[in-house]
PDB file of C-alpha atoms in Angstrom:
ATOM      1  CA  MET A   1     142.983  45.425  94.604  1.00 55.00           C
ATOM      2  CA  LYS A   2     144.554  46.440  91.218  1.00 60.00           C
ATOM      3  CA  LYS A   3     141.323  44.926  89.839  1.00 66.00           C
ATOM      4  CA  ASN A   4     138.641  47.025  92.247  1.00 73.00           C
ATOM      5  CA  TRP A   5     140.875  50.181  90.949  1.00 71.00           C
ATOM      6  CA  LEU A   6     140.860  49.474  87.686  1.00 69.00           C
ATOM      7  CA  LYS A   7     136.754  48.977  87.866  1.00 74.00           C
ATOM      8  CA  ASN A   8     136.468  52.446  89.542  1.00 74.00           C
ATOM      9  CA  LEU A   9     138.349  54.036  86.579  1.00 67.00           C
ATOM     10  CA  ALA A  10     136.131  52.472  84.225  1.00 68.00           C
ATOM     11  CA  VAL A  11     133.106  53.433  86.440  1.00 68.00           C
ATOM     12  CA  LEU A  12     134.538  56.827  86.533  1.00 64.00           C
ATOM     13  CA  GLY A  13     135.699  57.675  82.961  1.00 62.00           C
ATOM     14  CA  THR A  14     132.255  56.018  81.279  1.00 65.00           C
ATOM     15  CA  ALA A  15     130.695  58.955  83.757  1.00 59.00           C
ATOM     16  CA  VAL A  16     133.010  61.694  82.920  1.00 58.00           C
ATOM     17  CA  ILE A  17     131.933  60.499  78.644  1.00 60.00           C
ATOM     18  CA  ILE A  18     128.258  60.006  79.447  1.00 57.00           C
ATOM     19  CA  SER A  19     127.766  63.662  81.176  1.00 56.00           C
ATOM     20  CA  LEU A  20     130.091  65.442  78.791  1.00 52.00           C
ATOM     21  CA  SER A  21     127.889  63.605  75.453  1.00 52.00           C
ATOM     22  CA  VAL A  22     124.772  65.188  77.439  1.00 52.00           C
ATOM     23  CA  ALA A  23     126.700  68.466  77.981  1.00 51.00           C
ATOM     24  CA  SER A  24     127.361  68.807  74.420  1.00 50.00           C
ATOM     25  CA  CYS A  25     124.521  67.568  72.640  1.00 56.00           C
ATOM     26  CA  GLY A  26     122.997  71.455  72.365  1.00 62.00           C
ATOM     27  CA  PRO A  27     123.242  74.726  73.663  1.00 77.00           C
ATOM     28  CA  LYS A  28     122.966  75.519  76.941  1.00 90.00           C
ATOM     29  CA  ASP A  29     119.107  76.776  77.754  1.00 92.00           C
ATOM     30  CA  ALA A  30     120.226  79.975  78.943  1.00 93.00           C
ATOM     31  CA  ASP A  31     121.941  80.771  75.184  1.00 93.00           C
ATOM     32  CA  VAL A  32     118.892  79.270  73.794  1.00 93.00           C
ATOM     33  CA  GLN A  33     117.136  82.260  76.223  1.00 94.00           C
ATOM     34  CA  SER A  34     118.847  84.520  75.874  1.00 93.00           C
ATOM     35  CA  ALA A  35     119.397  84.354  71.649  1.00 93.00           C
ATOM     36  CA  ALA A  36     115.375  84.173  71.588  1.00 93.00           C
ATOM     37  CA  ALA A  37     115.002  86.589  73.664  1.00 93.00           C
ATOM     38  CA  THR A  38     117.354  88.799  70.960  1.00 93.00           C
ATOM     39  CA  ALA A  39     114.995  88.182  68.225  1.00 92.00           C
ATOM     40  CA  LEU A  40     111.440  88.477  69.612  1.00 92.00           C
ATOM     41  CA  ALA A  41     113.097  92.061  70.607  1.00 92.00           C
ATOM     42  CA  GLY A  42     114.382  92.768  67.232  1.00 89.00           C
ATOM     43  CA  ASP A  43     110.998  93.230  65.829  1.00 88.00           C
ATOM     44  CA  PRO A  44     108.529  96.094  67.226  1.00 88.00           C
ATOM     45  CA  THR A  45     105.232  93.605  67.430  1.00 88.00           C
ATOM     46  CA  THR A  46     106.963  91.285  69.798  1.00 90.00           C
ATOM     47  CA  SER A  47     109.446  92.759  71.239  1.00 90.00           C
ATOM     48  CA  ALA A  48     106.882  93.398  74.601  1.00 89.00           C
ATOM     49  CA  LEU A  49     107.099  89.027  74.945  1.00 92.00           C
ATOM     50  CA  GLN A  50     109.125  86.983  77.483  1.00 94.00           C
ATOM     51  CA  VAL A  51     110.453  83.978  76.803  1.00 94.00           C
ATOM     52  CA  SER A  52     112.632  81.038  78.866  1.00 94.00           C
ATOM     53  CA  VAL A  53     113.993  78.235  77.856  1.00 94.00           C
ATOM     54  CA  LYS A  54     114.340  74.831  80.235  1.00 94.00           C
ATOM     55  CA  ASP A  55     115.643  71.674  78.944  1.00 93.00           C
ATOM     56  CA  GLY A  56     115.130  72.887  75.063  1.00 91.00           C
ATOM     57  CA  VAL A  57     111.552  73.600  75.242  1.00 95.00           C
ATOM     58  CA  ALA A  58     110.981  77.582  75.017  1.00 94.00           C
ATOM     59  CA  THR A  59     107.427  78.827  76.522  1.00 95.00           C
ATOM     60  CA  ILE A  60     106.601  82.664  75.255  1.00 94.00           C
ATOM     61  CA  SER A  61     104.252  84.579  77.510  1.00 93.00           C
ATOM     62  CA  GLY A  62     103.216  88.352  77.466  1.00 93.00           C
ATOM     63  CA  GLU A  63     100.540  89.822  75.438  1.00 91.00           C
ATOM     64  CA  CYS A  64     100.614  90.480  71.344  1.00 89.00           C
ATOM     65  CA  LYS A  65      98.094  93.093  69.813  1.00 87.00           C
ATOM     66  CA  ASP A  66      97.288  90.618  67.248  1.00 88.00           C
ATOM     67  CA  ASP A  67      97.775  87.105  65.357  1.00 90.00           C
ATOM     68  CA  ALA A  68      99.560  87.416  63.049  1.00 90.00           C
ATOM     69  CA  CYS A  69     102.004  88.361  66.073  1.00 91.00           C
ATOM     70  CA  LYS A  70     101.835  85.708  67.563  1.00 92.00           C
ATOM     71  CA  VAL A  71     102.078  83.588  65.186  1.00 93.00           C
ATOM     72  CA  SER A  72     104.976  85.160  64.025  1.00 92.00           C
ATOM     73  CA  SER A  73     106.896  85.200  67.673  1.00 93.00           C
ATOM     74  CA  GLU A  74     106.454  80.848  67.223  1.00 94.00           C
ATOM     75  CA  ASN A  75     108.018  81.515  64.727  1.00 94.00           C
ATOM     76  CA  VAL A  76     110.883  83.060  65.346  1.00 93.00           C
ATOM     77  CA  VAL A  77     111.600  81.062  68.094  1.00 94.00           C
ATOM     78  CA  LYS A  78     111.793  78.069  66.547  1.00 94.00           C
ATOM     79  CA  GLY A  79     114.273  79.196  64.556  1.00 92.00           C
ATOM     80  CA  ILE A  80     116.619  79.307  67.175  1.00 92.00           C
ATOM     81  CA  LYS A  81     119.193  77.017  67.229  1.00 92.00           C
ATOM     82  CA  GLY A  82     118.684  74.436  70.363  1.00 91.00           C
ATOM     83  CA  VAL A  83     114.991  75.137  71.072  1.00 93.00           C
ATOM     84  CA  LYS A  84     113.347  71.896  70.383  1.00 93.00           C
ATOM     85  CA  GLN A  85     109.809  72.410  71.253  1.00 93.00           C
ATOM     86  CA  VAL A  86     107.885  75.520  71.260  1.00 94.00           C
ATOM     87  CA  VAL A  87     105.232  76.261  73.969  1.00 94.00           C
ATOM     88  CA  SER A  88     103.179  79.893  73.721  1.00 93.00           C
ATOM     89  CA  ASN A  89     101.128  81.028  76.679  1.00 94.00           C
ATOM     90  CA  VAL A  90     101.034  84.144  74.094  1.00 92.00           C
ATOM     91  CA  THR A  91      97.245  86.138  75.240  1.00 92.00           C
ATOM     92  CA  VAL A  92      96.094  88.425  72.311  1.00 90.00           C
ATOM     93  CA  ALA A  93      94.713  91.618  73.182  1.00 85.00           C
ATOM     94  CA  PRO A  94      91.136  91.756  72.468  1.00 84.00           C
ATOM     95  CA  PRO A  95      90.504  94.317  68.915  1.00 77.00           C
ATOM     96  CA  PRO A  96      89.683  98.106  70.263  1.00 71.00           C
ATOM     97  CA  PRO A  97      85.573  98.740  70.798  1.00 69.00           C
ATOM     98  CA  PRO A  98      85.143 100.726  67.036  1.00 68.00           C
ATOM     99  CA  LEU A  99      84.913 104.089  67.337  1.00 61.00           C
ATOM    100  CA  PRO A 100      81.343 105.796  67.750  1.00 63.00           C
ATOM    101  CA  PRO A 101      80.186 106.639  64.176  1.00 67.00           C
ATOM    102  CA  ALA A 102      80.418 110.729  63.553  1.00 71.00           C
ATOM    103  CA  ALA A 103      77.298 111.879  64.286  1.00 77.00           C
ATOM    104  CA  PRO A 104      76.024 113.833  60.712  1.00 85.00           C
ATOM    105  CA  VAL A 105      76.582 117.582  60.410  1.00 90.00           C
ATOM    106  CA  THR A 106      73.092 119.345  60.974  1.00 89.00           C
ATOM    107  CA  ILE A 107      72.598 122.053  59.337  1.00 93.00           C
ATOM    108  CA  SER A 108      69.558 124.237  59.912  1.00 92.00           C
ATOM    109  CA  ALA A 109      66.998 125.170  57.290  1.00 94.00           C
ATOM    110  CA  ASP A 110      67.025 128.786  55.528  1.00 95.00           C
ATOM    111  CA  ASP A 111      63.764 130.485  57.460  1.00 94.00           C
ATOM    112  CA  ASN A 112      64.892 128.642  60.989  1.00 92.00           C
ATOM    113  CA  LEU A 113      67.935 129.901  60.321  1.00 94.00           C
ATOM    114  CA  SER A 114      67.452 133.299  58.631  1.00 94.00           C
ATOM    115  CA  LYS A 115      65.108 133.917  62.138  1.00 92.00           C
ATOM    116  CA  MET A 116      67.955 132.828  64.156  1.00 92.00           C
ATOM    117  CA  VAL A 117      70.886 135.462  62.125  1.00 94.00           C
ATOM    118  CA  THR A 118      68.435 138.306  62.765  1.00 93.00           C
ATOM    119  CA  ASP A 119      68.275 137.371  66.372  1.00 90.00           C
ATOM    120  CA  ALA A 120      71.815 137.065  66.318  1.00 92.00           C
ATOM    121  CA  ILE A 121      73.140 140.424  64.669  1.00 93.00           C
ATOM    122  CA  LYS A 122      70.207 142.995  66.407  1.00 89.00           C
ATOM    123  CA  ASP A 123      73.237 143.639  69.122  1.00 86.00           C
ATOM    124  CA  ASN A 124      75.057 144.458  66.069  1.00 90.00           C
ATOM    125  CA  ALA A 125      73.818 147.503  64.685  1.00 90.00           C
ATOM    126  CA  GLY A 126      75.134 148.121  60.916  1.00 94.00           C
ATOM    127  CA  VAL A 127      75.737 144.114  60.480  1.00 95.00           C
ATOM    128  CA  MET A 128      73.720 143.011  57.726  1.00 96.00           C
ATOM    129  CA  ALA A 129      73.080 138.953  56.621  1.00 96.00           C
ATOM    130  CA  SER A 130      71.053 137.428  54.034  1.00 96.00           C
ATOM    131  CA  VAL A 131      70.907 133.095  54.678  1.00 96.00           C
ATOM    132  CA  LYS A 132      70.392 131.459  51.257  1.00 96.00           C
ATOM    133  CA  ASP A 133      71.465 127.237  51.260  1.00 95.00           C
ATOM    134  CA  GLY A 134      72.888 127.158  54.469  1.00 95.00           C
ATOM    135  CA  VAL A 135      74.684 129.834  53.894  1.00 96.00           C
ATOM    136  CA  VAL A 136      74.806 133.213  55.937  1.00 96.00           C
ATOM    137  CA  THR A 137      77.157 136.148  54.047  1.00 97.00           C
ATOM    138  CA  LEU A 138      77.472 138.752  57.000  1.00 97.00           C
ATOM    139  CA  THR A 139      77.792 142.341  55.271  1.00 96.00           C
ATOM    140  CA  GLY A 140      78.289 146.109  56.601  1.00 96.00           C
ATOM    141  CA  GLU A 141      80.399 146.645  59.180  1.00 95.00           C
ATOM    142  CA  ILE A 142      81.908 146.152  62.783  1.00 95.00           C
ATOM    143  CA  LYS A 143      84.173 147.039  64.747  1.00 95.00           C
ATOM    144  CA  ARG A 144      87.025 144.435  65.409  1.00 94.00           C
ATOM    145  CA  ALA A 145      86.492 143.997  69.137  1.00 92.00           C
ATOM    146  CA  ASP A 146      82.891 142.823  68.829  1.00 92.00           C
ATOM    147  CA  LEU A 147      84.076 140.885  65.451  1.00 95.00           C
ATOM    148  CA  PRO A 148      84.300 137.293  67.590  1.00 93.00           C
ATOM    149  CA  LYS A 149      81.277 137.666  69.765  1.00 91.00           C
ATOM    150  CA  LEU A 150      79.376 137.698  66.584  1.00 94.00           C
ATOM    151  CA  MET A 151      81.037 134.789  64.624  1.00 96.00           C
ATOM    152  CA  GLN A 152      80.034 132.669  67.869  1.00 93.00           C
ATOM    153  CA  LYS A 153      76.577 133.929  67.927  1.00 92.00           C
ATOM    154  CA  VAL A 154      76.254 133.152  63.762  1.00 95.00           C
ATOM    155  CA  GLN A 155      78.282 129.917  64.144  1.00 95.00           C
ATOM    156  CA  ALA A 156      76.073 128.224  67.133  1.00 93.00           C
ATOM    157  CA  LEU A 157      72.755 128.431  65.016  1.00 94.00           C
ATOM    158  CA  LYS A 158      74.619 125.433  62.958  1.00 94.00           C
ATOM    159  CA  PRO A 159      74.987 127.031  59.925  1.00 96.00           C
ATOM    160  CA  LYS A 160      76.106 125.714  56.105  1.00 96.00           C
ATOM    161  CA  LYS A 161      78.821 128.117  56.226  1.00 95.00           C
ATOM    162  CA  VAL A 162      79.737 131.530  57.652  1.00 96.00           C
ATOM    163  CA  GLU A 163      81.228 134.247  55.048  1.00 96.00           C
ATOM    164  CA  ASN A 164      82.273 137.109  57.016  1.00 96.00           C
ATOM    165  CA  LYS A 165      81.998 140.100  54.055  1.00 96.00           C
ATOM    166  CA  LEU A 166      82.194 142.573  56.790  1.00 96.00           C
ATOM    167  CA  THR A 167      83.757 145.532  56.461  1.00 96.00           C
ATOM    168  CA  ILE A 168      85.991 146.222  59.877  1.00 93.00           C
ATOM    169  CA  LYS A 169      86.377 149.159  60.956  1.00 89.00           C
TER     170      LYS A 169
ATOM    171  CA  MET B   1      91.968 115.958  55.956  1.00 62.00           C
ATOM    172  CA  ALA B   2      93.940 119.045  54.428  1.00 89.00           C
ATOM    173  CA  LEU B   3      91.225 121.542  56.943  1.00 94.00           C
ATOM    174  CA  GLN B   4      91.764 119.626  59.781  1.00 93.00           C
ATOM    175  CA  ASP B   5      95.576 120.016  59.905  1.00 94.00           C
ATOM    176  CA  LYS B   6      94.900 124.265  59.002  1.00 95.00           C
ATOM    177  CA  TYR B   7      92.869 124.074  62.551  1.00 96.00           C
ATOM    178  CA  LYS B   8      95.050 120.930  64.154  1.00 95.00           C
ATOM    179  CA  GLU B   9      95.990 123.359  67.089  1.00 96.00           C
ATOM    180  CA  LEU B  10      92.359 124.183  67.206  1.00 96.00           C
ATOM    181  CA  ILE B  11      90.855 120.708  67.756  1.00 94.00           C
ATOM    182  CA  ASP B  12      94.411 119.438  70.253  1.00 94.00           C
ATOM    183  CA  THR B  13      93.328 122.371  72.554  1.00 95.00           C
ATOM    184  CA  ALA B  14      89.812 121.651  72.194  1.00 94.00           C
ATOM    185  CA  SER B  15      90.757 117.789  73.335  1.00 91.00           C
ATOM    186  CA  SER B  16      93.263 118.748  75.618  1.00 92.00           C
ATOM    187  CA  SER B  17      91.268 121.609  77.574  1.00 91.00           C
ATOM    188  CA  GLY B  18      88.071 119.206  78.246  1.00 88.00           C
ATOM    189  CA  VAL B  19      85.887 119.701  75.518  1.00 91.00           C
ATOM    190  CA  SER B  20      83.071 117.267  76.128  1.00 88.00           C
ATOM    191  CA  ASN B  21      81.231 115.440  73.095  1.00 89.00           C
ATOM    192  CA  LEU B  22      83.809 116.656  70.676  1.00 92.00           C
ATOM    193  CA  GLN B  23      83.212 116.443  67.321  1.00 92.00           C
ATOM    194  CA  VAL B  24      84.768 116.812  64.433  1.00 93.00           C
ATOM    195  CA  ARG B  25      84.082 116.373  60.663  1.00 93.00           C
ATOM    196  CA  GLU B  26      84.778 118.050  57.955  1.00 92.00           C
ATOM    197  CA  GLN B  27      82.210 117.878  54.558  1.00 92.00           C
ATOM    198  CA  ASP B  28      81.989 119.576  51.777  1.00 92.00           C
ATOM    199  CA  GLY B  29      85.140 122.005  52.305  1.00 93.00           C
ATOM    200  CA  VAL B  30      84.094 123.490  55.417  1.00 95.00           C
ATOM    201  CA  LEU B  31      85.265 122.067  59.011  1.00 95.00           C
ATOM    202  CA  TYR B  32      82.434 121.416  61.541  1.00 95.00           C
ATOM    203  CA  VAL B  33      83.494 121.584  65.233  1.00 94.00           C
ATOM    204  CA  ASP B  34      80.995 120.489  68.080  1.00 93.00           C
ATOM    205  CA  GLY B  35      81.677 120.040  71.582  1.00 92.00           C
ATOM    206  CA  ASP B  36      80.911 121.617  75.450  1.00 89.00           C
ATOM    207  CA  ALA B  37      83.458 123.228  76.460  1.00 90.00           C
ATOM    208  CA  PRO B  38      84.268 123.368  80.571  1.00 87.00           C
ATOM    209  CA  SER B  39      84.262 126.770  81.064  1.00 85.00           C
ATOM    210  CA  GLY B  40      84.129 130.433  79.460  1.00 85.00           C
ATOM    211  CA  SER B  41      87.877 130.858  79.177  1.00 88.00           C
ATOM    212  CA  ALA B  42      88.155 127.456  77.869  1.00 92.00           C
ATOM    213  CA  LYS B  43      85.863 128.682  74.912  1.00 92.00           C
ATOM    214  CA  ASP B  44      87.278 132.538  74.291  1.00 92.00           C
ATOM    215  CA  ASN B  45      90.661 130.533  73.960  1.00 95.00           C
ATOM    216  CA  LEU B  46      89.310 128.577  70.694  1.00 96.00           C
ATOM    217  CA  TRP B  47      88.436 131.473  69.373  1.00 96.00           C
ATOM    218  CA  ASN B  48      91.152 132.888  70.333  1.00 96.00           C
ATOM    219  CA  ILE B  49      93.063 129.982  68.035  1.00 97.00           C
ATOM    220  CA  TYR B  50      90.536 130.464  65.455  1.00 97.00           C
ATOM    221  CA  ASN B  51      91.210 133.555  65.230  1.00 96.00           C
ATOM    222  CA  LYS B  52      94.663 133.398  64.971  1.00 96.00           C
ATOM    223  CA  ILE B  53      94.694 130.618  62.539  1.00 97.00           C
ATOM    224  CA  ASP B  54      92.428 132.391  60.462  1.00 96.00           C
ATOM    225  CA  PRO B  55      92.776 136.256  61.044  1.00 96.00           C
ATOM    226  CA  ASP B  56      89.032 137.928  61.548  1.00 95.00           C
ATOM    227  CA  PHE B  57      87.202 134.761  60.264  1.00 97.00           C
ATOM    228  CA  ARG B  58      87.823 134.868  56.912  1.00 96.00           C
ATOM    229  CA  ALA B  59      88.339 131.855  55.513  1.00 95.00           C
ATOM    230  CA  GLY B  60      84.706 130.472  55.719  1.00 95.00           C
ATOM    231  CA  ASP B  61      86.045 127.252  55.946  1.00 96.00           C
ATOM    232  CA  LEU B  62      85.601 126.672  59.546  1.00 96.00           C
ATOM    233  CA  VAL B  63      82.111 126.195  61.946  1.00 96.00           C
ATOM    234  CA  LEU B  64      83.185 126.291  65.291  1.00 96.00           C
ATOM    235  CA  ASN B  65      80.056 125.288  67.749  1.00 94.00           C
ATOM    236  CA  VAL B  66      80.992 125.049  71.344  1.00 92.00           C
ATOM    237  CA  ASN B  67      79.195 126.182  73.623  1.00 85.00           C
ATOM    238  CA  VAL B  68      79.525 126.420  77.712  1.00 82.00           C
ATOM    239  CA  GLY B  69      78.731 123.004  79.534  1.00 65.00           C
ATOM    240  CA  SER B  70      74.772 123.107  79.874  1.00 64.00           C
ATOM    241  CA  ALA B  71      73.571 124.074  83.217  1.00 72.00           C
ATOM    242  CA  ALA B  72      70.365 121.808  84.106  1.00 78.00           C
ATOM    243  CA  ASP B  73      67.340 123.508  85.125  1.00 82.00           C
ATOM    244  CA  GLY B  74      66.758 125.200  87.937  1.00 84.00           C
ATOM    245  CA  GLY B  75      70.620 126.172  87.953  1.00 88.00           C
ATOM    246  CA  LYS B  76      72.308 129.211  87.863  1.00 92.00           C
ATOM    247  CA  LEU B  77      73.423 131.244  84.857  1.00 93.00           C
ATOM    248  CA  LYS B  78      75.552 134.584  84.822  1.00 92.00           C
ATOM    249  CA  VAL B  79      74.451 136.941  82.176  1.00 94.00           C
ATOM    250  CA  VAL B  80      78.003 137.186  79.935  1.00 90.00           C
ATOM    251  CA  THR B  81      77.245 140.873  77.917  1.00 88.00           C
ATOM    252  CA  GLU B  82      80.204 143.238  76.873  1.00 83.00           C
ATOM    253  CA  SER B  83      78.251 145.740  79.794  1.00 85.00           C
ATOM    254  CA  SER B  84      74.979 146.093  78.788  1.00 89.00           C
ATOM    255  CA  ASN B  85      71.857 144.838  80.482  1.00 93.00           C
ATOM    256  CA  LEU B  86      70.304 141.522  78.981  1.00 94.00           C
ATOM    257  CA  ASN B  87      66.661 142.090  77.375  1.00 95.00           C
ATOM    258  CA  ILE B  88      64.144 139.369  79.096  1.00 96.00           C
ATOM    259  CA  ARG B  89      61.312 139.245  76.738  1.00 96.00           C
ATOM    260  CA  LYS B  90      58.126 137.451  76.725  1.00 96.00           C
ATOM    261  CA  GLY B  91      59.364 134.897  73.794  1.00 94.00           C
ATOM    262  CA  PRO B  92      62.117 133.285  72.068  1.00 93.00           C
ATOM    263  CA  GLY B  93      62.645 136.165  69.482  1.00 91.00           C
ATOM    264  CA  THR B  94      63.802 139.370  69.416  1.00 90.00           C
ATOM    265  CA  ASP B  95      60.368 139.842  67.927  1.00 91.00           C
ATOM    266  CA  GLN B  96      59.151 139.274  70.824  1.00 93.00           C
ATOM    267  CA  PRO B  97      58.068 141.823  73.502  1.00 95.00           C
ATOM    268  CA  ILE B  98      60.359 142.791  76.316  1.00 95.00           C
ATOM    269  CA  VAL B  99      59.469 141.925  79.803  1.00 95.00           C
ATOM    270  CA  GLY B 100      62.596 142.797  81.710  1.00 94.00           C
ATOM    271  CA  LYS B 101      66.437 142.769  82.268  1.00 94.00           C
ATOM    272  CA  ALA B 102      69.203 141.596  83.394  1.00 95.00           C
ATOM    273  CA  GLY B 103      72.295 143.488  84.328  1.00 94.00           C
ATOM    274  CA  HIS B 104      75.784 142.742  83.190  1.00 94.00           C
ATOM    275  CA  ASN B 105      76.634 139.825  85.185  1.00 94.00           C
ATOM    276  CA  GLU B 106      74.122 139.133  87.061  1.00 95.00           C
ATOM    277  CA  ILE B 107      73.055 135.692  88.455  1.00 95.00           C
ATOM    278  CA  VAL B 108      69.570 134.152  87.374  1.00 95.00           C
ATOM    279  CA  THR B 109      68.013 131.230  87.069  1.00 94.00           C
ATOM    280  CA  LEU B 110      67.805 128.852  84.369  1.00 93.00           C
ATOM    281  CA  VAL B 111      64.021 127.392  84.368  1.00 94.00           C
ATOM    282  CA  ASN B 112      64.347 125.521  81.031  1.00 91.00           C
ATOM    283  CA  LYS B 113      66.163 125.827  77.645  1.00 90.00           C
ATOM    284  CA  THR B 114      63.586 126.593  74.977  1.00 87.00           C
ATOM    285  CA  SER B 115      66.309 126.117  72.126  1.00 88.00           C
ATOM    286  CA  ASP B 116      70.024 126.324  71.725  1.00 85.00           C
ATOM    287  CA  GLN B 117      69.614 129.949  71.349  1.00 89.00           C
ATOM    288  CA  TRP B 118      66.550 130.961  74.290  1.00 93.00           C
ATOM    289  CA  TYR B 119      66.835 130.291  77.290  1.00 93.00           C
ATOM    290  CA  LEU B 120      63.770 130.959  79.760  1.00 95.00           C
ATOM    291  CA  ILE B 121      65.395 132.342  82.786  1.00 95.00           C
ATOM    292  CA  ARG B 122      64.115 134.223  86.035  1.00 95.00           C
ATOM    293  CA  THR B 123      65.786 137.151  88.292  1.00 94.00           C
ATOM    294  CA  ASP B 124      65.798 137.289  91.363  1.00 92.00           C
ATOM    295  CA  GLY B 125      63.469 140.172  91.234  1.00 90.00           C
ATOM    296  CA  GLY B 126      61.096 137.720  89.841  1.00 89.00           C
ATOM    297  CA  ALA B 127      61.416 139.047  85.987  1.00 91.00           C
ATOM    298  CA  GLU B 128      60.666 135.730  83.531  1.00 95.00           C
ATOM    299  CA  GLY B 129      60.776 135.311  80.126  1.00 96.00           C
ATOM    300  CA  TYR B 130      63.074 134.179  77.059  1.00 96.00           C
ATOM    301  CA  ALA B 131      67.241 135.125  76.868  1.00 95.00           C
ATOM    302  CA  TYR B 132      69.628 135.091  74.520  1.00 93.00           C
ATOM    303  CA  ALA B 133      71.688 132.145  75.547  1.00 91.00           C
ATOM    304  CA  GLN B 134      75.308 133.162  74.190  1.00 88.00           C
ATOM    305  CA  TYR B 135      74.656 136.062  76.828  1.00 91.00           C
ATOM    306  CA  LEU B 136      74.382 133.204  79.453  1.00 91.00           C
ATOM    307  CA  GLN B 137      77.400 130.749  81.102  1.00 87.00           C
ATOM    308  CA  PRO B 138      76.833 128.931  84.008  1.00 86.00           C
ATOM    309  CA  ALA B 139      77.174 130.256  87.036  1.00 82.00           C
TER     310      ALA B 139
END
């Protein structure tokens, strides 16, 4: 009986030693995960990513805006104590579609512009206009209340520029 | 870029008030802003901001060409003169003879857009001819 008791004790003791040694072989997954998450959150480019750790294997997920962000997230997590391996499920966002090219500025030819300007100022007695190289120069007199409407009409003709030298009554 | 900063309020308002096909370009010291405004009041608002930033439009560094959204052929247009009648002419040009008139605030029908400046219109009274587009807005 005494022999058996000793044997049981030995088995129990071995079990305790084994379990202690396994537990002490590295930090806990939860602590590693927390440290990895904090490290990712510290960089604005990787702060939207998630990381989970199981048995020392860190899995990163989420979306990065470019490859550099994906690589840096892997390096950051690899550097955390207790991470044995990194699995990256990070996807990289497709690049935004290129902006449509700005339409070139259209400027009316002088002869056509002159004709259109004549039409535009017709209702404003006292206003004169000249056109040269796309620049419309307005001279004469106008009431302040009539000025916005006149400018709307003239600027809609695709001039290069409108020089307002009108005297405002 | 300096002009875009000067007229930032105008450009921002154009975007936020629903101006479509908005184009903003700077070339040889002049800023060109083109687009289609959703309403006459949106256009007027942009011109008020323009007049505020550059009082009496003296600087000559902006060409603002924002027109009120295009009515389709056959659509209805309203005459937006100050108070007077709108001349309807035989051809597209103020040198063309007057063939009729549309009253202030009268609703007319767009037959087609001959150019950005001249629309072929028809009144309910049957007069048909060309009228100056700046005095017409979608009804």
